[in-house]
């Protein structure tokens, strides 16, 4: 199965991907995580991406399309895309690359959350730099405050989760990414709109129910 998870920053794309990958045997391909790994490794791509990410802007399309198409090829046939595509140009690049390989996306899961909910989610997010687990200081607290439940060590706050940058990320989403939903509507791959201002468990149950309905 080939899925895309769309939605604003903090909608819960990463959280939901982690909750469904085992059930459907999918590789989780997060453009944000791949970029952060490139930055941590000090690669040329990581250095180019840094200033864009720190300000809440998008990294240029050509760099992202090349990076994600490469990741998709390595993943084989079953994957869920998280954070990509984020512009109509990226969606078009993806469609063309999949068509060339005789493939298509099976469904687009669009997480719908109001802006007001987003800032509280992002400013309270904490992640484990070692295993990638994601927590929230109120909604999904670690068993011991500030420490990963898996024993990896201290949790960190992402630099781009500071209030000023969150505001820019939301603006960028409305200006450049929202249109991606419209790009997919009425095409081959169905768009499943999911109300995501509910518990993570309720959102997962809805995603699975809608995917099962699609499979008939
Ligand atoms: P990226 O890492 O993709 O960030 P994002 O899309 O802004 O998404 P987030 O990771 O912030 O949120 P999420 O939806 O995954 O939410 P999460 O599950 O963590 O991108 C970062 C940057 O990289 C971009 O700004 C850009 O510069 C660059 N970039 C990446 N992709 C790019 C692309 N394609 N093109 C160009 N540039 C690109 O949840 C958030 C919090 O809420 C957590 O604390 C979680 O515990 C909590 N939570 C989750 N679900 C719930 C729930 N149902 N109820 C309560 N709390 C919840």
Short mmCIF file of C-alpha atoms and ligand atoms in Angstrom, two decimals:
data_model
loop_
_atom_site.label_atom_id
_atom_site.label_comp_id
_atom_site.label_asym_id
_atom_site.label_seq_id
_atom_site.Cartn_x
_atom_site.Cartn_y
_atom_site.Cartn_z
CA UNK A 1 0.00 0.00 0.00
CA UNK A 2 1.13 3.55 -0.78
CA UNK A 3 -0.27 6.30 1.44
CA UNK A 4 0.21 10.04 1.93
CA UNK A 5 -0.54 11.68 5.27
CA UNK A 6 -1.35 15.36 4.78
CA UNK A 7 -2.17 18.03 7.35
CA UNK A 8 -0.83 21.18 8.99
CA UNK A 9 2.27 21.17 11.21
CA UNK A 10 1.38 19.44 14.47
CA UNK A 11 -1.73 17.75 13.05
CA UNK A 12 -0.33 14.43 14.27
CA UNK A 13 1.08 13.09 10.98
CA UNK A 14 4.17 11.58 12.62
CA UNK A 15 2.14 10.23 15.56
CA UNK A 16 -0.39 8.54 13.26
CA UNK A 17 2.26 7.13 10.90
CA UNK A 18 3.97 5.41 13.84
CA UNK A 19 0.59 3.95 14.88
CA UNK A 20 -0.30 2.44 11.47
CA UNK A 21 3.01 1.29 9.95
CA UNK A 22 3.05 -2.10 11.69
CA UNK A 23 -0.55 -2.93 10.82
CA UNK A 24 0.05 -2.34 7.09
CA UNK A 25 3.79 -3.22 6.96
CA UNK A 26 4.69 0.25 5.66
CA UNK A 27 7.98 2.13 5.61
CA UNK A 28 7.54 5.54 7.25
CA UNK A 29 9.10 8.21 5.02
CA UNK A 30 9.08 11.56 6.84
CA UNK A 31 10.65 14.40 4.86
CA UNK A 32 11.19 16.36 8.11
CA UNK A 33 12.98 13.43 9.79
CA UNK A 34 15.14 12.81 6.71
CA UNK A 35 16.10 16.51 6.59
CA UNK A 36 16.89 16.56 10.33
CA UNK A 37 19.12 13.46 9.86
CA UNK A 38 20.90 15.23 6.97
CA UNK A 39 21.47 18.26 9.21
CA UNK A 40 22.76 16.12 12.07
CA UNK A 41 25.15 14.40 9.63
CA UNK A 42 26.42 17.76 8.34
CA UNK A 43 25.72 16.82 4.69
CA UNK A 44 25.56 19.39 1.85
CA UNK A 45 21.76 18.92 1.70
CA UNK A 46 21.47 19.37 5.46
CA UNK A 47 23.45 22.62 5.30
CA UNK A 48 21.31 23.96 2.44
CA UNK A 49 18.09 23.07 4.33
CA UNK A 50 19.06 24.60 7.68
CA UNK A 51 18.05 28.24 7.23
CA UNK A 52 14.71 27.34 5.62
CA UNK A 53 13.79 24.95 8.41
CA UNK A 54 14.85 27.29 11.22
CA UNK A 55 12.61 30.06 9.88
CA UNK A 56 9.59 27.82 9.18
CA UNK A 57 9.89 28.17 5.38
CA UNK A 58 9.90 25.30 2.89
CA UNK A 59 13.11 23.81 1.53
CA UNK A 60 13.23 24.30 -2.31
CA UNK A 61 11.15 21.83 -4.33
CA UNK A 62 13.99 20.47 -6.49
CA UNK A 63 16.02 19.38 -3.44
CA UNK A 64 13.00 17.79 -1.75
CA UNK A 65 11.70 15.96 -4.83
CA UNK A 66 15.11 14.38 -5.49
CA UNK A 67 15.51 13.40 -1.82
CA UNK A 68 12.03 11.86 -1.47
CA UNK A 69 11.93 10.05 -4.82
CA UNK A 70 15.26 8.47 -3.83
CA UNK A 71 13.78 7.40 -0.47
CA UNK A 72 10.66 5.97 -2.15
CA UNK A 73 12.76 3.88 -4.54
CA UNK A 74 14.71 2.43 -1.61
CA UNK A 75 11.51 1.68 0.36
CA UNK A 76 10.04 -0.67 -2.27
CA UNK A 77 6.27 -0.86 -2.77
CA UNK A 78 4.78 -0.18 0.67
CA UNK A 79 5.22 3.23 2.28
CA UNK A 80 3.51 6.14 3.97
CA UNK A 81 4.70 9.65 3.11
CA UNK A 82 4.70 12.15 6.00
CA UNK A 83 5.35 15.84 5.20
CA UNK A 84 5.68 15.24 1.46
CA UNK A 85 4.34 16.49 -0.92
CA UNK A 86 3.99 19.97 0.52
CA UNK A 87 3.54 22.01 -2.67
CA UNK A 88 1.64 21.38 -5.89
CA UNK A 89 4.99 21.16 -7.71
CA UNK A 90 6.11 18.40 -5.31
CA UNK A 91 2.78 16.55 -5.78
CA UNK A 92 3.22 16.76 -9.54
CA UNK A 93 6.83 15.52 -9.30
CA UNK A 94 5.64 12.57 -7.20
CA UNK A 95 2.78 11.69 -9.59
CA UNK A 96 5.17 11.71 -12.56
CA UNK A 97 7.81 9.58 -10.81
CA UNK A 98 5.21 6.99 -9.70
CA UNK A 99 3.58 6.92 -13.15
CA UNK A 100 6.96 6.20 -14.72
CA UNK A 101 7.26 3.18 -12.41
CA UNK A 102 3.66 2.09 -13.20
CA UNK A 103 2.51 2.91 -9.65
CA UNK A 104 0.08 5.27 -7.90
CA UNK A 105 -0.89 6.43 -4.43
CA UNK A 106 -3.73 4.32 -2.93
CA UNK A 107 -5.11 7.02 -0.61
CA UNK A 108 -4.41 10.47 0.79
CA UNK A 109 -5.22 10.75 4.49
CA UNK A 110 -5.85 14.42 5.26
CA UNK A 111 -5.74 15.28 8.98
CA UNK A 112 -7.97 18.29 9.67
CA UNK A 113 -7.18 20.41 12.76
CA UNK A 114 -7.88 24.08 13.55
CA UNK A 115 -4.93 26.50 13.88
CA UNK A 116 -5.75 27.21 17.55
CA UNK A 117 -5.11 23.56 18.50
CA UNK A 118 -1.80 23.45 16.62
CA UNK A 119 0.26 25.93 18.64
CA UNK A 120 -0.47 24.16 21.96
CA UNK A 121 0.47 20.82 20.39
CA UNK A 122 3.75 22.08 18.93
CA UNK A 123 5.00 24.16 21.83
CA UNK A 124 4.35 21.19 24.17
CA UNK A 125 5.99 18.58 21.93
CA UNK A 126 9.13 16.82 23.16
CA UNK A 127 11.01 14.15 21.18
CA UNK A 128 13.70 11.58 21.79
CA UNK A 129 16.76 12.38 19.65
CA UNK A 130 17.85 8.72 19.80
CA UNK A 131 14.74 6.63 18.99
CA UNK A 132 12.48 9.34 17.50
CA UNK A 133 9.59 8.76 19.97
CA UNK A 134 7.29 11.80 20.21
CA UNK A 135 5.65 13.00 23.45
CA UNK A 136 3.62 15.99 24.59
CA UNK A 137 4.05 17.53 28.04
CA UNK A 138 0.26 17.41 28.65
CA UNK A 139 -1.37 15.15 26.02
CA UNK A 140 1.24 12.36 25.77
CA UNK A 141 3.51 12.75 28.80
CA UNK A 142 6.63 10.65 29.35
CA UNK A 143 6.48 8.40 32.45
CA UNK A 144 9.34 10.44 33.97
CA UNK A 145 9.16 14.12 32.87
CA UNK A 146 11.85 14.97 30.29
CA UNK A 147 13.08 11.35 29.84
CA UNK A 148 12.31 8.85 27.06
CA UNK A 149 10.19 5.90 28.25
CA UNK A 150 12.50 3.52 26.32
CA UNK A 151 15.50 4.46 28.48
CA UNK A 152 17.31 6.41 25.72
CA UNK A 153 17.91 9.55 27.83
CA UNK A 154 16.72 13.18 27.83
CA UNK A 155 13.96 14.45 25.55
CA UNK A 156 14.49 17.61 23.48
CA UNK A 157 12.32 20.40 22.07
CA UNK A 158 12.64 21.02 18.32
CA UNK A 159 14.12 24.44 17.46
CA UNK A 160 11.24 25.09 15.05
CA UNK A 161 8.63 24.53 17.80
CA UNK A 162 9.27 27.99 19.27
CA UNK A 163 6.11 30.18 19.09
CA UNK A 164 7.43 32.64 16.44
CA UNK A 165 8.54 29.83 14.10
CA UNK A 166 5.28 27.90 14.66
CA UNK A 167 3.39 30.99 13.44
CA UNK A 168 5.52 31.06 10.25
CA UNK A 169 5.06 27.31 9.68
CA UNK A 170 1.28 27.72 9.89
CA UNK A 171 1.39 30.65 7.45
CA UNK A 172 3.54 28.59 5.07
CA UNK A 173 1.05 25.71 5.35
CA UNK A 174 -1.93 27.90 4.37
CA UNK A 175 -0.02 29.65 1.57
CA UNK A 176 1.71 26.67 -0.04
CA UNK A 177 0.55 23.29 1.29
CA UNK A 178 -3.24 23.49 1.66
CA UNK A 179 -3.53 23.53 -2.15
CA UNK A 180 -2.08 20.00 -2.27
CA UNK A 181 -5.44 18.64 -0.98
CA UNK A 182 -7.17 20.31 -3.96
CA UNK A 183 -4.53 18.85 -6.31
CA UNK A 184 -5.58 15.31 -5.31
CA UNK A 185 -9.36 15.84 -5.11
CA UNK A 186 -11.19 14.38 -8.10
CA UNK A 187 -8.13 12.41 -9.27
CA UNK A 188 -7.40 8.63 -9.16
CA UNK A 189 -6.37 8.48 -5.49
CA UNK A 190 -9.16 9.14 -2.94
CA UNK A 191 -8.76 11.84 -0.28
CA UNK A 192 -9.91 10.70 3.18
CA UNK A 193 -10.62 13.70 5.43
CA UNK A 194 -10.10 12.82 9.10
CA UNK A 195 -11.13 15.06 12.00
CA UNK A 196 -7.88 15.08 13.99
CA UNK A 197 -8.85 17.21 17.00
CA UNK A 198 -9.60 14.04 18.95
CA UNK A 199 -7.49 11.58 20.92
CA UNK A 200 -4.69 9.91 18.95
CA UNK A 201 -6.49 6.56 19.46
CA UNK A 202 -9.78 7.88 17.98
CA UNK A 203 -7.92 9.34 14.98
CA UNK A 204 -6.11 6.03 14.32
CA UNK A 205 -9.39 4.09 14.55
CA UNK A 206 -10.98 6.43 12.00
CA UNK A 207 -8.02 6.15 9.59
CA UNK A 208 -8.14 2.34 9.76
CA UNK A 209 -11.94 2.26 9.34
CA UNK A 210 -11.77 4.53 6.27
CA UNK A 211 -8.93 2.49 4.73
CA UNK A 212 -10.90 -0.73 5.31
CA UNK A 213 -13.99 0.80 3.67
CA UNK A 214 -11.83 1.69 0.64
CA UNK A 215 -10.45 -1.85 0.39
CA UNK A 216 -14.10 -2.98 0.24
P1 LIG B 1 8.21 18.42 9.48
O1 LIG B 1 9.11 17.72 10.40
O2 LIG B 1 7.53 17.66 8.40
O3 LIG B 1 7.17 19.23 10.35
P2 LIG B 1 5.60 19.45 10.17
O4 LIG B 1 4.88 19.05 8.96
O5 LIG B 1 5.49 20.87 10.53
O6 LIG B 1 5.02 18.41 11.07
P3 LIG B 1 5.37 18.14 12.52
O7 LIG B 1 6.43 17.09 12.62
O8 LIG B 1 5.65 19.42 13.27
O9 LIG B 1 3.96 17.66 13.08
P4 LIG B 1 3.17 16.31 12.92
O10 LIG B 1 1.94 16.56 12.11
O11 LIG B 1 4.04 15.17 12.51
O12 LIG B 1 2.69 16.16 14.43
P5 LIG B 1 3.20 15.18 15.60
O13 LIG B 1 2.69 13.80 15.35
O14 LIG B 1 4.66 15.35 15.88
O15 LIG B 1 8.98 19.62 8.72
C1 LIG B 1 9.88 20.47 9.40
C2 LIG B 1 10.50 21.44 8.40
O16 LIG B 1 11.25 20.70 7.38
C3 LIG B 1 9.49 22.28 7.58
O17 LIG B 1 9.09 23.45 8.28
C4 LIG B 1 10.31 22.59 6.31
O18 LIG B 1 11.24 23.62 6.53
C5 LIG B 1 11.09 21.30 6.08
N1 LIG B 1 10.36 20.35 5.21
C6 LIG B 1 9.88 19.11 5.57
N2 LIG B 1 9.25 18.54 4.53
C7 LIG B 1 9.34 19.41 3.49
C8 LIG B 1 8.85 19.41 2.15
N3 LIG B 1 8.15 18.37 1.66
N4 LIG B 1 9.10 20.49 1.36
C9 LIG B 1 9.82 21.53 1.83
N5 LIG B 1 10.30 21.62 3.09
C10 LIG B 1 10.06 20.57 3.91
O19 LIG B 1 2.35 15.80 16.81
C11 LIG B 1 2.62 17.09 17.33
C12 LIG B 1 2.41 17.09 18.86
O20 LIG B 1 1.03 16.86 19.15
C13 LIG B 1 3.19 15.98 19.60
O21 LIG B 1 3.63 16.46 20.83
C14 LIG B 1 2.15 14.85 19.79
O22 LIG B 1 2.43 14.07 20.92
C15 LIG B 1 0.86 15.66 19.94
N6 LIG B 1 -0.30 14.97 19.37
C16 LIG B 1 -0.34 14.25 18.22
N7 LIG B 1 -1.59 13.79 18.00
C17 LIG B 1 -2.36 14.26 19.03
C18 LIG B 1 -3.76 14.14 19.35
N8 LIG B 1 -4.62 13.47 18.57
N9 LIG B 1 -4.19 14.78 20.47
C19 LIG B 1 -3.35 15.46 21.25
N10 LIG B 1 -2.02 15.61 21.01
C20 LIG B 1 -1.53 15.02 19.90
#
